[in-house]
JSON list of C-alpha atoms in Angstrom, two decimals:
[
{"chain": "A", "resi": 5, "resn": "UNK", "atom": "CA", "xyz": [0.00, 0.00, 0.00]},
{"chain": "A", "resi": 6, "resn": "UNK", "atom": "CA", "xyz": [1.08, 3.62, -0.36]},
{"chain": "A", "resi": 7, "resn": "UNK", "atom": "CA", "xyz": [0.10, 6.80, 1.44]},
{"chain": "A", "resi": 8, "resn": "UNK", "atom": "CA", "xyz": [1.15, 10.18, -0.01]},
{"chain": "A", "resi": 9, "resn": "UNK", "atom": "CA", "xyz": [3.55, 8.44, -2.31]},
{"chain": "A", "resi": 10, "resn": "UNK", "atom": "CA", "xyz": [5.30, 6.61, 0.50]},
{"chain": "A", "resi": 11, "resn": "UNK", "atom": "CA", "xyz": [5.23, 2.84, 0.81]},
{"chain": "A", "resi": 12, "resn": "UNK", "atom": "CA", "xyz": [3.76, 1.28, 3.94]},
{"chain": "A", "resi": 13, "resn": "UNK", "atom": "CA", "xyz": [4.17, -2.31, 5.04]},
{"chain": "A", "resi": 14, "resn": "UNK", "atom": "CA", "xyz": [1.07, -4.23, 6.02]},
{"chain": "A", "resi": 15, "resn": "UNK", "atom": "CA", "xyz": [0.34, -5.08, 9.63]},
{"chain": "A", "resi": 16, "resn": "UNK", "atom": "CA", "xyz": [1.03, -8.78, 9.06]},
{"chain": "A", "resi": 17, "resn": "UNK", "atom": "CA", "xyz": [4.56, -7.93, 7.93]},
{"chain": "A", "resi": 18, "resn": "UNK", "atom": "CA", "xyz": [5.12, -6.14, 11.21]},
{"chain": "A", "resi": 19, "resn": "UNK", "atom": "CA", "xyz": [4.05, -9.03, 13.42]},
{"chain": "A", "resi": 20, "resn": "UNK", "atom": "CA", "xyz": [6.68, -9.98, 16.00]},
{"chain": "A", "resi": 21, "resn": "UNK", "atom": "CA", "xyz": [8.24, -13.37, 15.40]},
{"chain": "A", "resi": 22, "resn": "UNK", "atom": "CA", "xyz": [6.70, -14.82, 18.57]},
{"chain": "A", "resi": 23, "resn": "UNK", "atom": "CA", "xyz": [3.19, -13.80, 17.46]},
{"chain": "A", "resi": 24, "resn": "UNK", "atom": "CA", "xyz": [3.70, -15.09, 13.92]},
{"chain": "A", "resi": 25, "resn": "UNK", "atom": "CA", "xyz": [4.79, -18.45, 15.34]},
{"chain": "A", "resi": 26, "resn": "UNK", "atom": "CA", "xyz": [1.67, -18.53, 17.50]},
{"chain": "A", "resi": 27, "resn": "UNK", "atom": "CA", "xyz": [-0.50, -17.89, 14.43]},
{"chain": "A", "resi": 28, "resn": "UNK", "atom": "CA", "xyz": [1.27, -20.66, 12.53]},
{"chain": "A", "resi": 29, "resn": "UNK", "atom": "CA", "xyz": [0.81, -23.07, 15.44]},
{"chain": "A", "resi": 30, "resn": "UNK", "atom": "CA", "xyz": [-2.93, -22.32, 15.30]},
{"chain": "A", "resi": 31, "resn": "UNK", "atom": "CA", "xyz": [-2.83, -23.47, 11.64]},
{"chain": "A", "resi": 32, "resn": "UNK", "atom": "CA", "xyz": [-1.10, -26.76, 12.49]},
{"chain": "A", "resi": 33, "resn": "UNK", "atom": "CA", "xyz": [-3.02, -30.02, 11.85]},
{"chain": "A", "resi": 34, "resn": "UNK", "atom": "CA", "xyz": [-5.87, -30.68, 14.33]},
{"chain": "A", "resi": 35, "resn": "UNK", "atom": "CA", "xyz": [-5.37, -33.23, 17.07]},
{"chain": "A", "resi": 36, "resn": "UNK", "atom": "CA", "xyz": [-7.13, -36.45, 15.94]},
{"chain": "A", "resi": 37, "resn": "UNK", "atom": "CA", "xyz": [-7.03, -37.96, 19.42]},
{"chain": "A", "resi": 38, "resn": "UNK", "atom": "CA", "xyz": [-9.33, -35.22, 20.70]},
{"chain": "A", "resi": 39, "resn": "UNK", "atom": "CA", "xyz": [-11.83, -35.69, 17.90]},
{"chain": "A", "resi": 40, "resn": "UNK", "atom": "CA", "xyz": [-14.32, -38.52, 17.36]},
{"chain": "A", "resi": 41, "resn": "UNK", "atom": "CA", "xyz": [-13.87, -38.15, 13.61]},
{"chain": "A", "resi": 42, "resn": "UNK", "atom": "CA", "xyz": [-10.41, -38.11, 12.12]},
{"chain": "A", "resi": 43, "resn": "UNK", "atom": "CA", "xyz": [-9.76, -34.60, 10.76]},
{"chain": "A", "resi": 44, "resn": "UNK", "atom": "CA", "xyz": [-8.94, -34.55, 7.05]},
{"chain": "A", "resi": 45, "resn": "UNK", "atom": "CA", "xyz": [-6.81, -31.80, 5.60]},
{"chain": "A", "resi": 46, "resn": "UNK", "atom": "CA", "xyz": [-9.88, -29.86, 4.49]},
{"chain": "A", "resi": 47, "resn": "UNK", "atom": "CA", "xyz": [-8.19, -26.46, 4.32]},
{"chain": "A", "resi": 48, "resn": "UNK", "atom": "CA", "xyz": [-4.99, -25.31, 2.66]},
{"chain": "A", "resi": 49, "resn": "UNK", "atom": "CA", "xyz": [-3.91, -23.68, 5.93]},
{"chain": "A", "resi": 50, "resn": "UNK", "atom": "CA", "xyz": [-3.35, -27.17, 7.32]},
{"chain": "A", "resi": 51, "resn": "UNK", "atom": "CA", "xyz": [-0.75, -27.78, 4.62]},
{"chain": "A", "resi": 52, "resn": "UNK", "atom": "CA", "xyz": [2.62, -26.36, 5.73]},
{"chain": "A", "resi": 53, "resn": "UNK", "atom": "CA", "xyz": [3.73, -26.11, 2.10]},
{"chain": "A", "resi": 54, "resn": "UNK", "atom": "CA", "xyz": [1.14, -23.34, 1.62]},
{"chain": "A", "resi": 55, "resn": "UNK", "atom": "CA", "xyz": [2.52, -21.23, 4.47]},
{"chain": "A", "resi": 56, "resn": "UNK", "atom": "CA", "xyz": [6.10, -21.80, 3.37]},
{"chain": "A", "resi": 57, "resn": "UNK", "atom": "CA", "xyz": [5.45, -20.40, -0.12]},
{"chain": "A", "resi": 58, "resn": "UNK", "atom": "CA", "xyz": [4.11, -16.96, 0.86]},
{"chain": "A", "resi": 59, "resn": "UNK", "atom": "CA", "xyz": [7.37, -15.10, 1.42]},
{"chain": "A", "resi": 60, "resn": "UNK", "atom": "CA", "xyz": [10.94, -15.60, 2.61]},
{"chain": "A", "resi": 61, "resn": "UNK", "atom": "CA", "xyz": [10.12, -14.80, 6.24]},
{"chain": "A", "resi": 62, "resn": "UNK", "atom": "CA", "xyz": [7.13, -17.11, 6.37]},
{"chain": "A", "resi": 63, "resn": "UNK", "atom": "CA", "xyz": [9.14, -19.85, 4.71]},
{"chain": "A", "resi": 64, "resn": "UNK", "atom": "CA", "xyz": [11.88, -19.59, 7.31]},
{"chain": "A", "resi": 65, "resn": "UNK", "atom": "CA", "xyz": [9.34, -19.81, 10.14]},
{"chain": "A", "resi": 66, "resn": "UNK", "atom": "CA", "xyz": [7.35, -22.66, 8.57]},
{"chain": "A", "resi": 67, "resn": "UNK", "atom": "CA", "xyz": [10.37, -24.81, 7.80]},
{"chain": "A", "resi": 68, "resn": "UNK", "atom": "CA", "xyz": [11.53, -24.65, 11.41]},
{"chain": "A", "resi": 69, "resn": "UNK", "atom": "CA", "xyz": [8.17, -25.06, 13.16]},
{"chain": "A", "resi": 70, "resn": "UNK", "atom": "CA", "xyz": [7.96, -28.80, 13.83]},
{"chain": "A", "resi": 71, "resn": "UNK", "atom": "CA", "xyz": [4.25, -28.94, 14.70]},
{"chain": "A", "resi": 72, "resn": "UNK", "atom": "CA", "xyz": [3.30, -27.85, 11.16]},
{"chain": "A", "resi": 73, "resn": "UNK", "atom": "CA", "xyz": [4.78, -31.03, 9.68]},
{"chain": "A", "resi": 74, "resn": "UNK", "atom": "CA", "xyz": [3.18, -33.68, 11.91]},
{"chain": "A", "resi": 75, "resn": "UNK", "atom": "CA", "xyz": [0.57, -34.68, 9.29]},
{"chain": "A", "resi": 76, "resn": "UNK", "atom": "CA", "xyz": [2.53, -37.06, 7.05]},
{"chain": "A", "resi": 77, "resn": "UNK", "atom": "CA", "xyz": [1.22, -36.98, 3.46]},
{"chain": "A", "resi": 78, "resn": "UNK", "atom": "CA", "xyz": [1.07, -40.16, 1.41]},
{"chain": "A", "resi": 79, "resn": "UNK", "atom": "CA", "xyz": [1.91, -38.38, -1.83]},
{"chain": "A", "resi": 80, "resn": "UNK", "atom": "CA", "xyz": [5.37, -39.62, -2.62]},
{"chain": "A", "resi": 81, "resn": "UNK", "atom": "CA", "xyz": [8.61, -40.56, -0.90]},
{"chain": "A", "resi": 82, "resn": "UNK", "atom": "CA", "xyz": [9.96, -37.00, -1.01]},
{"chain": "A", "resi": 83, "resn": "UNK", "atom": "CA", "xyz": [7.15, -35.27, 0.88]},
{"chain": "A", "resi": 84, "resn": "UNK", "atom": "CA", "xyz": [6.71, -38.09, 3.35]},
{"chain": "A", "resi": 85, "resn": "UNK", "atom": "CA", "xyz": [10.41, -38.09, 4.25]},
{"chain": "A", "resi": 86, "resn": "UNK", "atom": "CA", "xyz": [10.51, -34.29, 4.35]},
{"chain": "A", "resi": 87, "resn": "UNK", "atom": "CA", "xyz": [7.61, -34.18, 6.81]},
{"chain": "A", "resi": 88, "resn": "UNK", "atom": "CA", "xyz": [9.11, -36.93, 8.98]},
{"chain": "A", "resi": 89, "resn": "UNK", "atom": "CA", "xyz": [12.44, -35.11, 9.13]},
{"chain": "A", "resi": 90, "resn": "UNK", "atom": "CA", "xyz": [11.01, -31.65, 9.82]},
{"chain": "A", "resi": 91, "resn": "UNK", "atom": "CA", "xyz": [8.61, -32.87, 12.53]},
{"chain": "A", "resi": 92, "resn": "UNK", "atom": "CA", "xyz": [11.15, -35.05, 14.35]},
{"chain": "A", "resi": 93, "resn": "UNK", "atom": "CA", "xyz": [10.93, -36.00, 17.21]},
{"chain": "A", "resi": 94, "resn": "UNK", "atom": "CA", "xyz": [7.24, -35.09, 17.57]},
{"chain": "A", "resi": 95, "resn": "UNK", "atom": "CA", "xyz": [4.55, -37.78, 17.21]},
{"chain": "A", "resi": 96, "resn": "UNK", "atom": "CA", "xyz": [2.84, -37.79, 13.81]},
{"chain": "A", "resi": 97, "resn": "UNK", "atom": "CA", "xyz": [-0.44, -38.68, 12.11]},
{"chain": "A", "resi": 98, "resn": "UNK", "atom": "CA", "xyz": [-0.66, -40.71, 8.90]},
{"chain": "A", "resi": 99, "resn": "UNK", "atom": "CA", "xyz": [-3.69, -41.05, 6.65]},
{"chain": "A", "resi": 100, "resn": "UNK", "atom": "CA", "xyz": [-3.59, -43.57, 3.79]},
{"chain": "A", "resi": 101, "resn": "UNK", "atom": "CA", "xyz": [-6.49, -43.52, 1.35]},
{"chain": "A", "resi": 102, "resn": "UNK", "atom": "CA", "xyz": [-6.50, -46.12, -1.40]},
{"chain": "A", "resi": 103, "resn": "UNK", "atom": "CA", "xyz": [-9.40, -44.91, -3.51]},
{"chain": "A", "resi": 104, "resn": "UNK", "atom": "CA", "xyz": [-10.03, -46.72, -6.77]},
{"chain": "A", "resi": 105, "resn": "UNK", "atom": "CA", "xyz": [-10.84, -43.52, -8.68]},
{"chain": "A", "resi": 106, "resn": "UNK", "atom": "CA", "xyz": [-7.66, -41.81, -7.48]},
{"chain": "A", "resi": 107, "resn": "UNK", "atom": "CA", "xyz": [-5.52, -44.85, -8.17]},
{"chain": "A", "resi": 108, "resn": "UNK", "atom": "CA", "xyz": [-6.87, -45.24, -11.68]},
{"chain": "A", "resi": 109, "resn": "UNK", "atom": "CA", "xyz": [-5.42, -41.82, -12.43]},
{"chain": "A", "resi": 110, "resn": "UNK", "atom": "CA", "xyz": [-2.18, -42.44, -10.59]},
{"chain": "A", "resi": 111, "resn": "UNK", "atom": "CA", "xyz": [-1.25, -45.87, -11.94]},
{"chain": "A", "resi": 112, "resn": "UNK", "atom": "CA", "xyz": [-1.59, -45.11, -15.63]},
{"chain": "A", "resi": 113, "resn": "UNK", "atom": "CA", "xyz": [2.19, -45.46, -15.63]},
{"chain": "A", "resi": 114, "resn": "UNK", "atom": "CA", "xyz": [4.58, -47.58, -13.53]},
{"chain": "A", "resi": 115, "resn": "UNK", "atom": "CA", "xyz": [6.08, -44.35, -12.15]},
{"chain": "A", "resi": 116, "resn": "UNK", "atom": "CA", "xyz": [2.74, -43.25, -10.70]},
{"chain": "A", "resi": 117, "resn": "UNK", "atom": "CA", "xyz": [2.11, -46.63, -9.10]},
{"chain": "A", "resi": 118, "resn": "UNK", "atom": "CA", "xyz": [5.51, -46.87, -7.43]},
{"chain": "A", "resi": 119, "resn": "UNK", "atom": "CA", "xyz": [5.20, -43.26, -6.30]},
{"chain": "A", "resi": 120, "resn": "UNK", "atom": "CA", "xyz": [2.16, -44.26, -4.23]},
{"chain": "A", "resi": 121, "resn": "UNK", "atom": "CA", "xyz": [3.92, -47.36, -2.94]},
{"chain": "A", "resi": 122, "resn": "UNK", "atom": "CA", "xyz": [7.07, -45.49, -1.92]},
{"chain": "A", "resi": 123, "resn": "UNK", "atom": "CA", "xyz": [5.05, -42.68, -0.32]},
{"chain": "A", "resi": 124, "resn": "UNK", "atom": "CA", "xyz": [3.14, -45.18, 1.83]},
{"chain": "A", "resi": 125, "resn": "UNK", "atom": "CA", "xyz": [6.28, -47.09, 2.77]},
{"chain": "A", "resi": 126, "resn": "UNK", "atom": "CA", "xyz": [8.04, -43.91, 3.89]},
{"chain": "A", "resi": 127, "resn": "UNK", "atom": "CA", "xyz": [5.04, -42.44, 5.73]},
{"chain": "A", "resi": 128, "resn": "UNK", "atom": "CA", "xyz": [4.66, -45.67, 7.73]},
{"chain": "A", "resi": 129, "resn": "UNK", "atom": "CA", "xyz": [8.38, -46.28, 8.20]},
{"chain": "A", "resi": 130, "resn": "UNK", "atom": "CA", "xyz": [8.60, -44.76, 11.69]},
{"chain": "A", "resi": 131, "resn": "UNK", "atom": "CA", "xyz": [5.76, -46.60, 13.41]},
{"chain": "A", "resi": 132, "resn": "UNK", "atom": "CA", "xyz": [7.10, -45.79, 16.85]},
{"chain": "A", "resi": 133, "resn": "UNK", "atom": "CA", "xyz": [6.31, -42.10, 16.15]},
{"chain": "A", "resi": 134, "resn": "UNK", "atom": "CA", "xyz": [2.78, -42.54, 14.82]},
{"chain": "A", "resi": 135, "resn": "UNK", "atom": "CA", "xyz": [0.13, -41.24, 17.21]},
{"chain": "A", "resi": 136, "resn": "UNK", "atom": "CA", "xyz": [-2.83, -41.51, 14.84]},
{"chain": "A", "resi": 137, "resn": "UNK", "atom": "CA", "xyz": [-3.39, -43.62, 11.73]},
{"chain": "A", "resi": 138, "resn": "UNK", "atom": "CA", "xyz": [-6.26, -43.83, 9.29]},
{"chain": "A", "resi": 139, "resn": "UNK", "atom": "CA", "xyz": [-6.47, -46.48, 6.58]},
{"chain": "A", "resi": 140, "resn": "UNK", "atom": "CA", "xyz": [-9.26, -46.17, 4.01]},
{"chain": "A", "resi": 141, "resn": "UNK", "atom": "CA", "xyz": [-9.48, -48.72, 1.20]},
{"chain": "A", "resi": 142, "resn": "UNK", "atom": "CA", "xyz": [-12.17, -49.12, -1.42]},
{"chain": "A", "resi": 143, "resn": "UNK", "atom": "CA", "xyz": [-13.33, -52.44, -2.88]},
{"chain": "A", "resi": 144, "resn": "UNK", "atom": "CA", "xyz": [-10.65, -53.02, -5.45]},
{"chain": "A", "resi": 145, "resn": "UNK", "atom": "CA", "xyz": [-10.32, -55.84, -7.94]},
{"chain": "A", "resi": 146, "resn": "UNK", "atom": "CA", "xyz": [-7.29, -54.98, -10.03]},
{"chain": "A", "resi": 147, "resn": "UNK", "atom": "CA", "xyz": [-4.42, -57.35, -9.16]},
{"chain": "A", "resi": 148, "resn": "UNK", "atom": "CA", "xyz": [-1.82, -54.58, -9.12]},
{"chain": "A", "resi": 149, "resn": "UNK", "atom": "CA", "xyz": [-3.89, -52.39, -6.80]},
{"chain": "A", "resi": 150, "resn": "UNK", "atom": "CA", "xyz": [-4.59, -55.36, -4.54]},
{"chain": "A", "resi": 151, "resn": "UNK", "atom": "CA", "xyz": [-0.86, -55.87, -4.25]},
{"chain": "A", "resi": 152, "resn": "UNK", "atom": "CA", "xyz": [-0.44, -52.24, -3.18]},
{"chain": "A", "resi": 153, "resn": "UNK", "atom": "CA", "xyz": [-3.14, -52.68, -0.54]},
{"chain": "A", "resi": 154, "resn": "UNK", "atom": "CA", "xyz": [-1.41, -55.75, 0.82]},
{"chain": "A", "resi": 155, "resn": "UNK", "atom": "CA", "xyz": [1.89, -53.92, 0.99]},
{"chain": "A", "resi": 156, "resn": "UNK", "atom": "CA", "xyz": [0.30, -51.11, 3.01]},
{"chain": "A", "resi": 157, "resn": "UNK", "atom": "CA", "xyz": [-1.25, -53.58, 5.45]},
{"chain": "A", "resi": 158, "resn": "UNK", "atom": "CA", "xyz": [2.12, -55.31, 5.73]},
{"chain": "A", "resi": 159, "resn": "UNK", "atom": "CA", "xyz": [3.76, -51.99, 6.62]},
{"chain": "A", "resi": 160, "resn": "UNK", "atom": "CA", "xyz": [1.19, -51.68, 9.42]},
{"chain": "A", "resi": 161, "resn": "UNK", "atom": "CA", "xyz": [2.13, -55.09, 10.77]},
{"chain": "A", "resi": 162, "resn": "UNK", "atom": "CA", "xyz": [5.80, -54.25, 11.25]},
{"chain": "A", "resi": 163, "resn": "UNK", "atom": "CA", "xyz": [7.24, -52.61, 14.34]},
{"chain": "A", "resi": 164, "resn": "UNK", "atom": "CA", "xyz": [5.85, -51.56, 17.70]},
{"chain": "A", "resi": 165, "resn": "UNK", "atom": "CA", "xyz": [3.10, -48.97, 18.02]},
{"chain": "A", "resi": 166, "resn": "UNK", "atom": "CA", "xyz": [4.45, -47.37, 21.17]},
{"chain": "A", "resi": 167, "resn": "UNK", "atom": "CA", "xyz": [2.67, -44.00, 20.68]},
{"chain": "A", "resi": 168, "resn": "UNK", "atom": "CA", "xyz": [-0.51, -44.99, 18.86]},
{"chain": "A", "resi": 169, "resn": "UNK", "atom": "CA", "xyz": [-3.62, -43.41, 20.42]},
{"chain": "A", "resi": 170, "resn": "UNK", "atom": "CA", "xyz": [-6.05, -43.29, 17.48]},
{"chain": "A", "resi": 171, "resn": "UNK", "atom": "CA", "xyz": [-6.69, -45.86, 14.74]},
{"chain": "A", "resi": 172, "resn": "UNK", "atom": "CA", "xyz": [-9.38, -45.89, 12.06]},
{"chain": "A", "resi": 173, "resn": "UNK", "atom": "CA", "xyz": [-9.51, -48.71, 9.52]},
{"chain": "A", "resi": 174, "resn": "UNK", "atom": "CA", "xyz": [-12.13, -49.01, 6.79]},
{"chain": "A", "resi": 175, "resn": "UNK", "atom": "CA", "xyz": [-11.51, -51.83, 4.32]},
{"chain": "A", "resi": 176, "resn": "UNK", "atom": "CA", "xyz": [-14.94, -51.57, 2.65]},
{"chain": "A", "resi": 177, "resn": "UNK", "atom": "CA", "xyz": [-15.09, -55.16, 1.51]},
{"chain": "A", "resi": 178, "resn": "UNK", "atom": "CA", "xyz": [-11.49, -55.06, 0.36]},
{"chain": "A", "resi": 179, "resn": "UNK", "atom": "CA", "xyz": [-10.90, -58.42, -1.37]},
{"chain": "A", "resi": 180, "resn": "UNK", "atom": "CA", "xyz": [-7.66, -59.71, 0.06]},
{"chain": "A", "resi": 181, "resn": "UNK", "atom": "CA", "xyz": [-5.72, -62.43, -1.73]},
{"chain": "A", "resi": 182, "resn": "UNK", "atom": "CA", "xyz": [-4.08, -63.86, 1.33]},
{"chain": "A", "resi": 183, "resn": "UNK", "atom": "CA", "xyz": [-4.27, -63.65, 5.09]},
{"chain": "A", "resi": 184, "resn": "UNK", "atom": "CA", "xyz": [-2.01, -61.47, 7.17]},
{"chain": "A", "resi": 185, "resn": "UNK", "atom": "CA", "xyz": [-0.39, -62.84, 10.34]},
{"chain": "A", "resi": 186, "resn": "UNK", "atom": "CA", "xyz": [-1.26, -59.79, 12.45]},
{"chain": "A", "resi": 187, "resn": "UNK", "atom": "CA", "xyz": [-2.55, -56.26, 12.38]},
{"chain": "A", "resi": 188, "resn": "UNK", "atom": "CA", "xyz": [-1.02, -53.17, 14.03]},
{"chain": "A", "resi": 189, "resn": "UNK", "atom": "CA", "xyz": [1.90, -55.31, 15.07]},
{"chain": "A", "resi": 190, "resn": "UNK", "atom": "CA", "xyz": [1.98, -58.41, 17.20]},
{"chain": "A", "resi": 191, "resn": "UNK", "atom": "CA", "xyz": [1.85, -56.57, 20.51]},
{"chain": "A", "resi": 192, "resn": "UNK", "atom": "CA", "xyz": [-1.08, -54.62, 21.93]},
{"chain": "A", "resi": 193, "resn": "UNK", "atom": "CA", "xyz": [-0.74, -50.83, 21.42]},
{"chain": "A", "resi": 194, "resn": "UNK", "atom": "CA", "xyz": [-0.73, -49.85, 25.10]},
{"chain": "A", "resi": 195, "resn": "UNK", "atom": "CA", "xyz": [-1.73, -46.22, 24.47]},
{"chain": "A", "resi": 196, "resn": "UNK", "atom": "CA", "xyz": [-4.54, -46.88, 21.99]},
{"chain": "A", "resi": 197, "resn": "UNK", "atom": "CA", "xyz": [-7.67, -45.00, 23.16]},
{"chain": "A", "resi": 198, "resn": "UNK", "atom": "CA", "xyz": [-9.85, -44.55, 20.10]},
{"chain": "A", "resi": 199, "resn": "UNK", "atom": "CA", "xyz": [-10.45, -47.37, 17.64]},
{"chain": "A", "resi": 200, "resn": "UNK", "atom": "CA", "xyz": [-12.74, -47.56, 14.62]},
{"chain": "A", "resi": 201, "resn": "UNK", "atom": "CA", "xyz": [-12.97, -50.71, 12.49]},
{"chain": "A", "resi": 202, "resn": "UNK", "atom": "CA", "xyz": [-15.18, -51.24, 9.46]},
{"chain": "A", "resi": 203, "resn": "UNK", "atom": "CA", "xyz": [-15.34, -54.21, 7.09]},
{"chain": "A", "resi": 204, "resn": "UNK", "atom": "CA", "xyz": [-12.63, -55.98, 9.07]},
{"chain": "A", "resi": 205, "resn": "UNK", "atom": "CA", "xyz": [-12.83, -59.78, 9.22]},
{"chain": "A", "resi": 206, "resn": "UNK", "atom": "CA", "xyz": [-10.84, -61.80, 11.75]},
{"chain": "A", "resi": 207, "resn": "UNK", "atom": "CA", "xyz": [-10.09, -64.56, 9.22]},
{"chain": "A", "resi": 208, "resn": "UNK", "atom": "CA", "xyz": [-8.46, -62.16, 6.78]},
{"chain": "A", "resi": 209, "resn": "UNK", "atom": "CA", "xyz": [-7.01, -59.60, 9.16]},
{"chain": "A", "resi": 210, "resn": "UNK", "atom": "CA", "xyz": [-6.47, -60.91, 12.72]},
{"chain": "A", "resi": 211, "resn": "UNK", "atom": "CA", "xyz": [-6.81, -58.02, 15.14]},
{"chain": "A", "resi": 212, "resn": "UNK", "atom": "CA", "xyz": [-8.29, -59.29, 18.41]},
{"chain": "A", "resi": 213, "resn": "UNK", "atom": "CA", "xyz": [-5.11, -58.45, 20.34]},
{"chain": "A", "resi": 214, "resn": "UNK", "atom": "CA", "xyz": [-5.80, -54.72, 20.00]},
{"chain": "A", "resi": 215, "resn": "UNK", "atom": "CA", "xyz": [-8.87, -55.03, 22.24]},
{"chain": "A", "resi": 216, "resn": "UNK", "atom": "CA", "xyz": [-6.53, -55.44, 25.18]},
{"chain": "A", "resi": 217, "resn": "UNK", "atom": "CA", "xyz": [-5.63, -51.77, 24.78]},
{"chain": "A", "resi": 218, "resn": "UNK", "atom": "CA", "xyz": [-7.07, -49.15, 27.21]},
{"chain": "A", "resi": 219, "resn": "UNK", "atom": "CA", "xyz": [-9.83, -48.15, 24.78]},
{"chain": "A", "resi": 220, "resn": "UNK", "atom": "CA", "xyz": [-12.15, -45.29, 25.69]},
{"chain": "A", "resi": 221, "resn": "UNK", "atom": "CA", "xyz": [-13.99, -45.05, 22.33]},
{"chain": "A", "resi": 222, "resn": "UNK", "atom": "CA", "xyz": [-14.79, -48.01, 20.09]},
{"chain": "A", "resi": 223, "resn": "UNK", "atom": "CA", "xyz": [-16.65, -47.92, 16.79]},
{"chain": "A", "resi": 224, "resn": "UNK", "atom": "CA", "xyz": [-17.44, -51.09, 14.82]},
{"chain": "A", "resi": 225, "resn": "UNK", "atom": "CA", "xyz": [-18.96, -51.40, 11.35]},
{"chain": "A", "resi": 226, "resn": "UNK", "atom": "CA", "xyz": [-19.60, -54.38, 9.12]},
{"chain": "A", "resi": 227, "resn": "UNK", "atom": "CA", "xyz": [-17.25, -57.30, 9.60]},
{"chain": "A", "resi": 228, "resn": "UNK", "atom": "CA", "xyz": [-16.83, -60.44, 11.66]},
{"chain": "A", "resi": 229, "resn": "UNK", "atom": "CA", "xyz": [-14.29, -59.99, 14.44]},
{"chain": "A", "resi": 230, "resn": "UNK", "atom": "CA", "xyz": [-15.72, -62.49, 16.94]},
{"chain": "A", "resi": 231, "resn": "UNK", "atom": "CA", "xyz": [-17.32, -65.92, 16.58]},
{"chain": "A", "resi": 232, "resn": "UNK", "atom": "CA", "xyz": [-20.56, -64.92, 18.30]},
{"chain": "A", "resi": 233, "resn": "UNK", "atom": "CA", "xyz": [-22.35, -62.16, 20.20]},
{"chain": "A", "resi": 234, "resn": "UNK", "atom": "CA", "xyz": [-21.36, -63.88, 23.43]},
{"chain": "A", "resi": 235, "resn": "UNK", "atom": "CA", "xyz": [-17.69, -63.72, 22.47]},
{"chain": "A", "resi": 236, "resn": "UNK", "atom": "CA", "xyz": [-18.03, -60.04, 21.62]},
{"chain": "A", "resi": 237, "resn": "UNK", "atom": "CA", "xyz": [-19.74, -59.19, 24.91]},
{"chain": "A", "resi": 238, "resn": "UNK", "atom": "CA", "xyz": [-17.13, -61.10, 26.87]},
{"chain": "A", "resi": 239, "resn": "UNK", "atom": "CA", "xyz": [-14.29, -59.16, 25.26]},
{"chain": "A", "resi": 240, "resn": "UNK", "atom": "CA", "xyz": [-16.06, -55.82, 25.66]},
{"chain": "A", "resi": 241, "resn": "UNK", "atom": "CA", "xyz": [-16.73, -56.53, 29.33]},
{"chain": "A", "resi": 242, "resn": "UNK", "atom": "CA", "xyz": [-12.97, -56.83, 29.85]},
{"chain": "A", "resi": 243, "resn": "UNK", "atom": "CA", "xyz": [-12.33, -53.22, 28.75]},
{"chain": "A", "resi": 244, "resn": "UNK", "atom": "CA", "xyz": [-12.89, -51.22, 31.95]},
{"chain": "A", "resi": 245, "resn": "UNK", "atom": "CA", "xyz": [-11.80, -47.97, 30.34]},
{"chain": "A", "resi": 246, "resn": "UNK", "atom": "CA", "xyz": [-14.49, -48.05, 27.60]},
{"chain": "A", "resi": 247, "resn": "UNK", "atom": "CA", "xyz": [-16.72, -44.96, 27.66]},
{"chain": "A", "resi": 248, "resn": "UNK", "atom": "CA", "xyz": [-18.32, -44.97, 24.20]},
{"chain": "A", "resi": 249, "resn": "UNK", "atom": "CA", "xyz": [-19.31, -47.94, 22.04]},
{"chain": "A", "resi": 250, "resn": "UNK", "atom": "CA", "xyz": [-20.79, -47.30, 18.61]},
{"chain": "A", "resi": 251, "resn": "UNK", "atom": "CA", "xyz": [-22.11, -49.74, 16.00]},
{"chain": "A", "resi": 252, "resn": "UNK", "atom": "CA", "xyz": [-22.29, -48.48, 12.42]},
{"chain": "A", "resi": 253, "resn": "UNK", "atom": "CA", "xyz": [-24.71, -50.29, 10.15]},
{"chain": "A", "resi": 254, "resn": "UNK", "atom": "CA", "xyz": [-24.28, -50.36, 6.38]},
{"chain": "A", "resi": 255, "resn": "UNK", "atom": "CA", "xyz": [-25.98, -47.34, 4.88]},
{"chain": "A", "resi": 256, "resn": "UNK", "atom": "CA", "xyz": [-25.61, -45.19, 8.00]},
{"chain": "A", "resi": 257, "resn": "UNK", "atom": "CA", "xyz": [-24.17, -41.77, 7.48]},
{"chain": "A", "resi": 258, "resn": "UNK", "atom": "CA", "xyz": [-20.92, -40.70, 9.10]}
]
């Protein structure tokens, strides 16, 4: 702006560094553990790349503010590794969405397919730092895409989930080719509080060990995790920390 021919900086350019950092922290990804629904990146302000591209000063602040980079994107290896490095040692959140429509666009070439694979592998490479994870898979039939889905589930089965507090898994009748030996590791995530499972079947994806976690919120959709209602009630009765139990029927809204 100019007044009487003289240039004048805007108020935002005059913000003290401490106040600018506070504003940026307000734009950091929401805390999924405090929300019943996992927060998607529904605004560009939750993407640190947006803040870092405004000006030199904002870029310097954004690149050094660890909390801005705790949402690990499954875009490619580069951005996943960059976010892991810049957020270290803070706990992180990872959201993997294997949508058929998106994949059809991405895997038109081998480069696009392996980009998705490498991005997922990198984002899930530091399991001991993951505080929240969301896995969303559509009903896929293509052999190549099925392989990618299996690789992602295999990544989830490796390592120890020492910080995990929130997990949401929606397989949506995902047709698996082979069984997996475990899910979310072989040991119970001892910090897991909020758990949402949909279209998960015990014969394809064993997961009963996670019900030994100190769950406070449990949401179950279609799937067959226990042999009978009696088995389910027995397991649920052994979770003294449980505060909320929700059953989602097919066709129910979110």
